[in-house]
XYZ file of N, CA and C in Angstrom:
489
model
N -13.988 -12.728 -11.257
C -12.760 -11.958 -11.252
C -11.645 -12.767 -10.606
N -10.422 -12.424 -10.965
C -9.251 -13.120 -10.412
C -9.196 -12.964 -8.894
N -9.514 -11.782 -8.394
C -9.486 -11.550 -6.941
C -10.453 -12.490 -6.230
N -11.625 -12.679 -6.793
C -12.609 -13.585 -6.193
C -12.130 -15.032 -6.272
N -11.529 -15.401 -7.392
C -11.043 -16.771 -7.586
C -9.995 -17.164 -6.570
N -9.194 -16.208 -6.107
C -8.137 -16.542 -5.143
C -8.585 -16.343 -3.698
N -9.883 -16.114 -3.505
C -10.436 -16.117 -2.158
C -10.528 -14.771 -1.463
N -10.450 -13.689 -2.214
C -10.597 -12.372 -1.595
C -12.063 -11.954 -1.593
N -12.434 -11.148 -0.612
C -13.818 -10.683 -0.507
C -13.994 -9.476 -1.423
N -14.614 -9.723 -2.565
C -14.896 -8.694 -3.563
C -16.322 -8.896 -4.064
N -16.962 -7.831 -4.570
C -18.281 -8.018 -5.161
C -18.195 -8.957 -6.368
N -19.195 -9.785 -6.541
C -19.241 -10.701 -7.682
C -19.436 -9.914 -8.980
N -18.645 -10.242 -9.993
C -18.825 -9.622 -11.302
C -20.025 -10.270 -11.962
N -20.976 -9.438 -12.392
C -22.190 -9.925 -13.044
C -22.062 -9.927 -14.565
N -21.352 -8.904 -15.067
C -21.303 -8.751 -16.518
C -20.208 -7.756 -16.897
N -19.611 -7.979 -18.043
C -18.715 -7.002 -18.657
C -19.377 -6.619 -19.973
N -19.666 -5.331 -20.134
C -20.438 -4.878 -21.281
C -20.029 -3.465 -21.666
N -20.572 -3.002 -22.765
C -20.359 -1.607 -23.166
C -21.614 -0.807 -22.850
N -21.411 0.346 -22.230
C -22.494 1.289 -21.961
C -22.038 2.622 -22.529
N -22.845 3.180 -23.397
C -22.507 4.442 -24.074
C -21.131 4.367 -24.738
N -20.824 3.204 -25.313
C -19.574 3.032 -26.039
C -18.347 2.784 -25.189
N -18.513 2.669 -23.871
C -17.369 2.444 -22.978
C -17.539 1.123 -22.240
N -16.420 0.411 -22.107
C -16.456 -0.850 -21.380
C -16.773 -0.604 -19.912
N -17.629 -1.445 -19.374
C -18.094 -1.305 -17.997
C -18.172 -2.681 -17.346
N -17.784 -2.744 -16.093
C -17.952 -3.959 -15.304
C -19.166 -3.752 -14.406
N -20.133 -4.617 -14.527
C -21.322 -4.564 -13.678
C -21.119 -5.618 -12.590
N -21.143 -5.168 -11.333
C -20.899 -6.098 -10.232
C -22.041 -6.058 -9.224
N -21.991 -7.016 -8.343
C -22.933 -7.112 -7.235
C -22.890 -5.820 -6.412
N -24.053 -5.373 -5.970
C -24.127 -4.190 -5.112
C -23.944 -4.630 -3.662
N -23.001 -4.015 -2.978
C -22.771 -4.301 -1.561
C -23.389 -3.157 -0.758
N -24.395 -3.476 0.015
C -25.051 -2.472 0.850
C -24.163 -2.177 2.055
N -23.773 -0.919 2.186
C -22.919 -0.513 3.285
C -22.320 0.850 3.000
N -21.208 1.140 3.650
C -20.506 2.404 3.463
C -19.028 2.135 3.226
N -18.376 3.048 2.505
C -16.938 2.905 2.331
C -16.236 3.281 3.641
N -15.024 2.806 3.782
C -14.238 3.215 4.958
C -14.067 4.727 4.971
N -13.926 5.329 3.790
C -13.808 6.786 3.723
C -15.023 7.482 4.313
N -16.216 6.985 4.005
C -17.435 7.558 4.571
C -17.482 7.355 6.079
N -17.097 6.171 6.522
C -17.120 5.886 7.962
C -16.142 6.774 8.723
N -14.971 7.016 8.150
C -13.976 7.884 8.797
C -14.535 9.289 8.967
N -15.234 9.773 7.943
C -15.796 11.134 8.015
C -16.944 11.234 9.017
N -17.774 10.192 9.096
C -18.945 10.265 9.976
C -18.665 9.797 11.403
N -17.585 9.029 11.583
C -17.243 8.524 12.916
C -15.749 8.687 13.182
N -15.276 9.909 13.235
C -13.828 10.141 13.387
C -13.247 9.573 14.678
N -14.078 9.340 15.667
C -13.594 8.763 16.927
C -13.174 7.297 16.761
N -13.509 6.684 15.625
C -13.165 5.276 15.388
C -12.091 5.117 14.301
N -11.368 6.199 13.994
C -10.420 6.184 12.884
C -9.340 5.113 13.058
N -8.859 4.890 14.265
C -7.829 3.868 14.462
C -8.362 2.473 14.135
N -9.585 2.193 14.547
C -10.234 0.919 14.228
C -10.364 0.751 12.702
N -10.740 1.827 12.021
C -10.911 1.759 10.566
C -9.574 1.603 9.855
N -8.534 2.237 10.357
C -7.211 2.075 9.755
C -6.690 0.661 9.984
N -7.017 0.073 11.124
C -6.645 -1.329 11.391
C -7.351 -2.243 10.387
N -8.623 -1.976 10.110
C -9.361 -2.772 9.127
C -8.735 -2.624 7.740
N -8.347 -1.409 7.381
C -7.676 -1.174 6.101
C -6.377 -1.976 6.040
N -5.561 -1.862 7.074
C -4.282 -2.572 7.152
C -4.489 -4.086 7.053
N -5.413 -4.624 7.841
C -5.645 -6.071 7.857
C -6.184 -6.578 6.522
N -7.042 -5.798 5.881
C -7.589 -6.192 4.580
C -6.486 -6.209 3.532
N -5.610 -5.206 3.567
C -4.501 -5.179 2.614
C -3.547 -6.345 2.869
N -3.316 -6.650 4.118
C -2.451 -7.778 4.474
C -3.027 -9.085 3.919
N -4.336 -9.226 3.981
C -4.994 -10.413 3.417
C -4.790 -10.478 1.908
N -4.924 -9.343 1.231
C -4.688 -9.298 -0.218
C -3.258 -9.730 -0.515
N -2.308 -9.225 0.259
C -0.899 -9.536 0.030
C -0.561 -10.986 0.366
N -1.421 -11.673 1.084
C -1.157 -13.083 1.405
C -1.369 -13.990 0.198
N -1.937 -13.459 -0.862
C -2.173 -14.239 -2.081
C -0.933 -14.156 -2.953
N -0.209 -15.252 -3.013
C 1.101 -15.295 -3.664
C 0.951 -15.640 -5.143
N 1.797 -15.012 -5.962
C 1.805 -15.271 -7.395
C 2.387 -16.632 -7.730
N 2.277 -17.016 -8.985
C 2.735 -18.325 -9.444
C 4.232 -18.534 -9.202
N 5.011 -17.445 -9.186
C 6.452 -17.584 -8.970
C 6.802 -17.771 -7.495
N 5.815 -17.647 -6.608
C 6.038 -17.833 -5.186
C 6.752 -16.676 -4.507
N 7.040 -15.595 -5.248
C 7.796 -14.477 -4.694
C 6.990 -13.194 -4.589
N 6.148 -12.943 -5.553
C 5.380 -11.704 -5.534
C 3.968 -11.986 -5.057
N 3.268 -10.930 -4.648
C 1.932 -11.105 -4.108
C 0.928 -10.251 -4.885
N -0.342 -10.510 -4.642
C -1.388 -9.692 -5.233
C -1.313 -8.302 -4.625
N -1.339 -7.277 -5.472
C -1.317 -5.889 -5.031
C -2.509 -5.167 -5.657
N -3.173 -4.345 -4.887
C -4.355 -3.627 -5.355
C -3.982 -2.451 -6.247
N -2.996 -1.681 -5.852
C -2.519 -0.565 -6.647
C -3.229 0.759 -6.411
N -4.375 0.728 -5.738
C -5.147 1.948 -5.456
C -5.919 1.738 -4.155
N -5.216 1.179 -3.171
C -5.862 0.753 -1.929
C -5.975 1.927 -0.976
N -7.173 2.434 -0.825
C -7.455 3.569 0.055
C -8.853 3.383 0.621
N -9.215 4.160 1.640
C -10.509 3.954 2.304
C -11.734 3.987 1.387
N -11.691 4.741 0.309
C -12.856 4.789 -0.584
C -13.019 3.510 -1.398
N -12.019 2.633 -1.385
C -12.098 1.388 -2.138
C -12.361 0.165 -1.260
N -12.792 0.417 -0.041
C -13.237 -0.642 0.862
C -14.678 -0.325 1.253
N -15.590 -1.218 0.912
C -16.977 -1.075 1.334
C -17.192 -2.008 2.518
N -17.613 -1.451 3.638
C -17.945 -2.256 4.809
C -19.445 -2.521 4.726
N -19.776 -3.795 4.523
C -21.185 -4.161 4.359
C -21.947 -3.927 5.654
N -23.259 -3.912 5.546
C -24.107 -3.704 6.717
C -23.858 -4.751 7.803
N -23.367 -5.944 7.411
C -23.059 -6.970 8.416
C -21.596 -6.916 8.888
N -20.857 -5.847 8.481
C -19.521 -5.606 9.006
C -18.372 -6.196 8.217
N -18.641 -6.831 7.086
C -17.573 -7.428 6.295
C -16.997 -6.430 5.293
N -15.658 -6.369 5.186
C -15.046 -5.457 4.212
C -14.971 -6.097 2.823
N -15.386 -5.361 1.810
C -15.291 -5.784 0.414
C -14.390 -4.790 -0.306
N -13.415 -5.298 -1.038
C -12.493 -4.433 -1.774
C -13.025 -4.234 -3.187
N -13.074 -2.966 -3.608
C -13.564 -2.623 -4.940
C -12.470 -1.899 -5.732
N -12.743 -1.625 -6.991
C -11.875 -0.859 -7.891
C -10.507 -1.513 -8.052
N -10.490 -2.613 -8.774
C -9.283 -3.401 -8.987
C -8.582 -3.047 -10.304
N -8.850 -1.876 -10.869
C -8.306 -1.515 -12.185
C -6.779 -1.509 -12.220
N -6.126 -1.215 -11.115
C -4.654 -1.124 -11.092
C -4.003 -2.345 -10.445
N -4.759 -3.405 -10.231
C -4.232 -4.590 -9.548
C -3.205 -5.315 -10.409
N -2.218 -5.872 -9.708
C -1.193 -6.681 -10.364
C -0.448 -7.452 -9.282
N 0.362 -8.395 -9.716
C 1.243 -9.063 -8.769
C 2.510 -8.228 -8.643
N 2.983 -8.046 -7.410
C 4.154 -7.213 -7.214
C 4.669 -7.283 -5.788
N 5.314 -6.221 -5.382
C 5.959 -6.114 -4.076
C 4.986 -5.501 -3.063
N 4.740 -6.202 -1.976
C 3.770 -5.755 -0.971
C 4.134 -4.392 -0.382
N 5.403 -4.161 -0.067
C 5.777 -2.886 0.540
C 5.578 -1.716 -0.429
N 5.748 -1.961 -1.719
C 5.468 -0.902 -2.706
C 3.979 -0.558 -2.671
N 3.119 -1.582 -2.656
C 1.673 -1.365 -2.600
C 1.287 -0.617 -1.326
N 1.922 -0.958 -0.214
C 1.658 -0.265 1.055
C 2.142 1.179 1.008
N 3.272 1.419 0.341
C 3.769 2.786 0.203
C 2.802 3.621 -0.633
N 2.211 3.022 -1.670
C 1.184 3.719 -2.454
C 0.013 4.084 -1.544
N -0.434 3.141 -0.735
C -1.539 3.399 0.191
C -1.183 4.525 1.159
N 0.010 4.493 1.708
C 0.453 5.538 2.632
C 0.384 6.916 1.970
N 0.886 7.013 0.735
C 0.850 8.300 0.025
C -0.580 8.722 -0.290
N -1.425 7.775 -0.671
C -2.834 8.112 -0.931
C -3.508 8.636 0.337
N -3.162 8.058 1.474
C -3.711 8.548 2.744
C -3.220 9.961 3.047
N -1.946 10.225 2.783
C -1.434 11.589 2.969
C -2.157 12.565 2.041
N -2.364 12.155 0.794
C -3.032 13.017 -0.188
C -4.503 13.262 0.155
N -5.120 12.325 0.861
C -6.550 12.448 1.176
C -6.827 13.577 2.160
N -5.812 13.923 2.955
C -5.988 14.991 3.925
C -6.754 14.578 5.175
N -7.112 13.302 5.280
C -7.802 12.838 6.490
C -6.817 12.874 7.654
N -7.150 13.638 8.663
C -6.244 13.882 9.782
C -5.711 12.599 10.406
N -4.411 12.445 10.314
C -3.737 11.381 11.036
C -3.847 9.987 10.463
N -4.656 9.754 9.419
C -4.850 8.398 8.907
C -3.542 7.768 8.443
N -2.723 8.527 7.725
C -1.474 7.978 7.198
C -0.550 7.535 8.328
N -0.437 8.343 9.365
C 0.459 7.991 10.477
C -0.088 6.818 11.282
N -1.389 6.760 11.444
C -1.983 5.607 12.145
C -1.703 4.337 11.354
N -1.918 4.399 10.042
C -1.643 3.259 9.155
C -0.174 2.844 9.275
N 0.725 3.805 9.190
C 2.165 3.525 9.278
C 2.525 2.844 10.593
N 1.872 3.226 11.674
C 2.187 2.665 12.985
C 1.864 1.181 13.110
N 1.054 0.622 12.209
C 0.746 -0.808 12.258
C 1.894 -1.664 11.723
N 2.857 -1.071 11.060
C 3.957 -1.824 10.463
C 5.065 -2.076 11.471
N 5.535 -3.319 11.520
C 6.683 -3.645 12.361
C 7.953 -3.075 11.738
N 8.035 -3.117 10.402
C 9.224 -2.648 9.693
C 8.893 -1.388 8.889
N 8.827 -0.270 9.567
C 8.489 1.006 8.923
C 9.551 1.429 7.918
N 10.808 1.111 8.197
C 11.894 1.506 7.295
C 11.751 0.832 5.936
N 11.351 -0.442 5.927
C 11.180 -1.136 4.648
C 10.075 -0.481 3.825
N 9.012 -0.053 4.487
C 7.951 0.664 3.778
C 8.484 2.004 3.265
N 9.198 2.725 4.104
C 9.721 4.042 3.703
C 10.658 3.949 2.497
N 11.388 2.841 2.379
C 12.283 2.655 1.230
C 11.522 2.619 -0.091
N 10.255 2.239 -0.054
C 9.452 2.126 -1.270
C 8.670 3.396 -1.596
N 8.723 4.389 -0.732
C 7.949 5.616 -0.976
C 8.374 6.335 -2.254
N 9.663 6.481 -2.572
C 10.002 7.156 -3.835
C 9.445 6.457 -5.081
N 9.522 5.135 -5.134
C 8.989 4.436 -6.310
C 7.459 4.518 -6.341
N 6.837 4.514 -5.178
C 5.375 4.665 -5.126
C 4.967 6.058 -5.594
N 5.729 7.068 -5.189
C 5.439 8.442 -5.625
C 5.563 8.550 -7.149
N 6.612 7.935 -7.720
C 6.767 7.952 -9.186
C 5.570 7.295 -9.871
N 5.094 6.207 -9.305
C 3.951 5.502 -9.897
C 2.684 6.358 -9.847
N 2.497 7.106 -8.781
C 1.290 7.923 -8.625
C 1.333 9.221 -9.425
N 2.517 9.742 -9.698
C 2.646 11.016 -10.411
C 1.971 10.962 -11.779
N 2.035 9.819 -12.436
C 1.494 9.684 -13.798
C 0.031 10.120 -13.894
N -0.782 9.760 -12.915
C -2.220 10.052 -12.952
C -2.615 11.261 -12.110
N -1.641 11.978 -11.568
C -1.942 13.043 -10.611
C -2.175 14.388 -11.297
N -3.010 15.205 -10.652
C -3.154 16.592 -11.103
C -1.933 17.375 -10.637
N -1.818 18.641 -11.044
C -0.612 19.428 -10.760
C -0.349 19.572 -9.264
N -1.393 19.823 -8.473
C -1.214 19.958 -7.022
C -0.659 18.677 -6.423
N -1.202 17.528 -6.828
C -0.728 16.245 -6.311
C 0.683 15.927 -6.808
N 0.963 16.253 -8.078
C 2.312 16.015 -8.617
C 3.354 16.778 -7.800
N 3.048 18.013 -7.476
C 3.973 18.823 -6.682
C 4.223 18.168 -5.321
N 3.156 17.719 -4.678
C 3.278 17.045 -3.384
C 4.112 15.770 -3.523
N 3.828 14.955 -4.522
C 4.522 13.675 -4.700
C 5.991 13.864 -5.042
N 6.326 14.935 -5.754
C 7.732 15.195 -6.096
C 8.592 15.356 -4.834
N 7.975 15.783 -3.747
C 8.746 15.972 -2.517
C 9.260 14.645 -1.942
N 8.753 13.524 -2.446
C 9.182 12.197 -1.971
C 10.213 11.560 -2.881
N 10.564 12.233 -3.978
C 11.525 11.651 -4.939
C 12.956 11.961 -4.552
């Protein structure tokens, strides 16, 4: 995968094939738990887990595109898409929405996904790691527009409040 080629920690792709008539990516199995699972089972460590989420996303954004201006963006970066292996290493999964783009837009998407998840305080803890919170906040309306397309009615209503 492109993410692996540029040095990001992702499961190795084993095969791209059709199963029951649908395209499927078969990848290496990472033994561990998602950050989402860890947050639910160890809520006393939520700040540590949000720091890991923030740092992992920052690493993804450090991969610069060919034009030297845009960076790799996950597009669906939330705790359920980070698997923390049994040896403590974070692996990023579900790259279906990945593209090169603006880092603050990708972070604004993550912030909104955290708000939508309902996990107590995760979004605000994540936001507090940013030195320039205003720059992130400027991207929230465009991030909300991007998320509305795939949202159910309840989520669309919530996201409209950011437009």
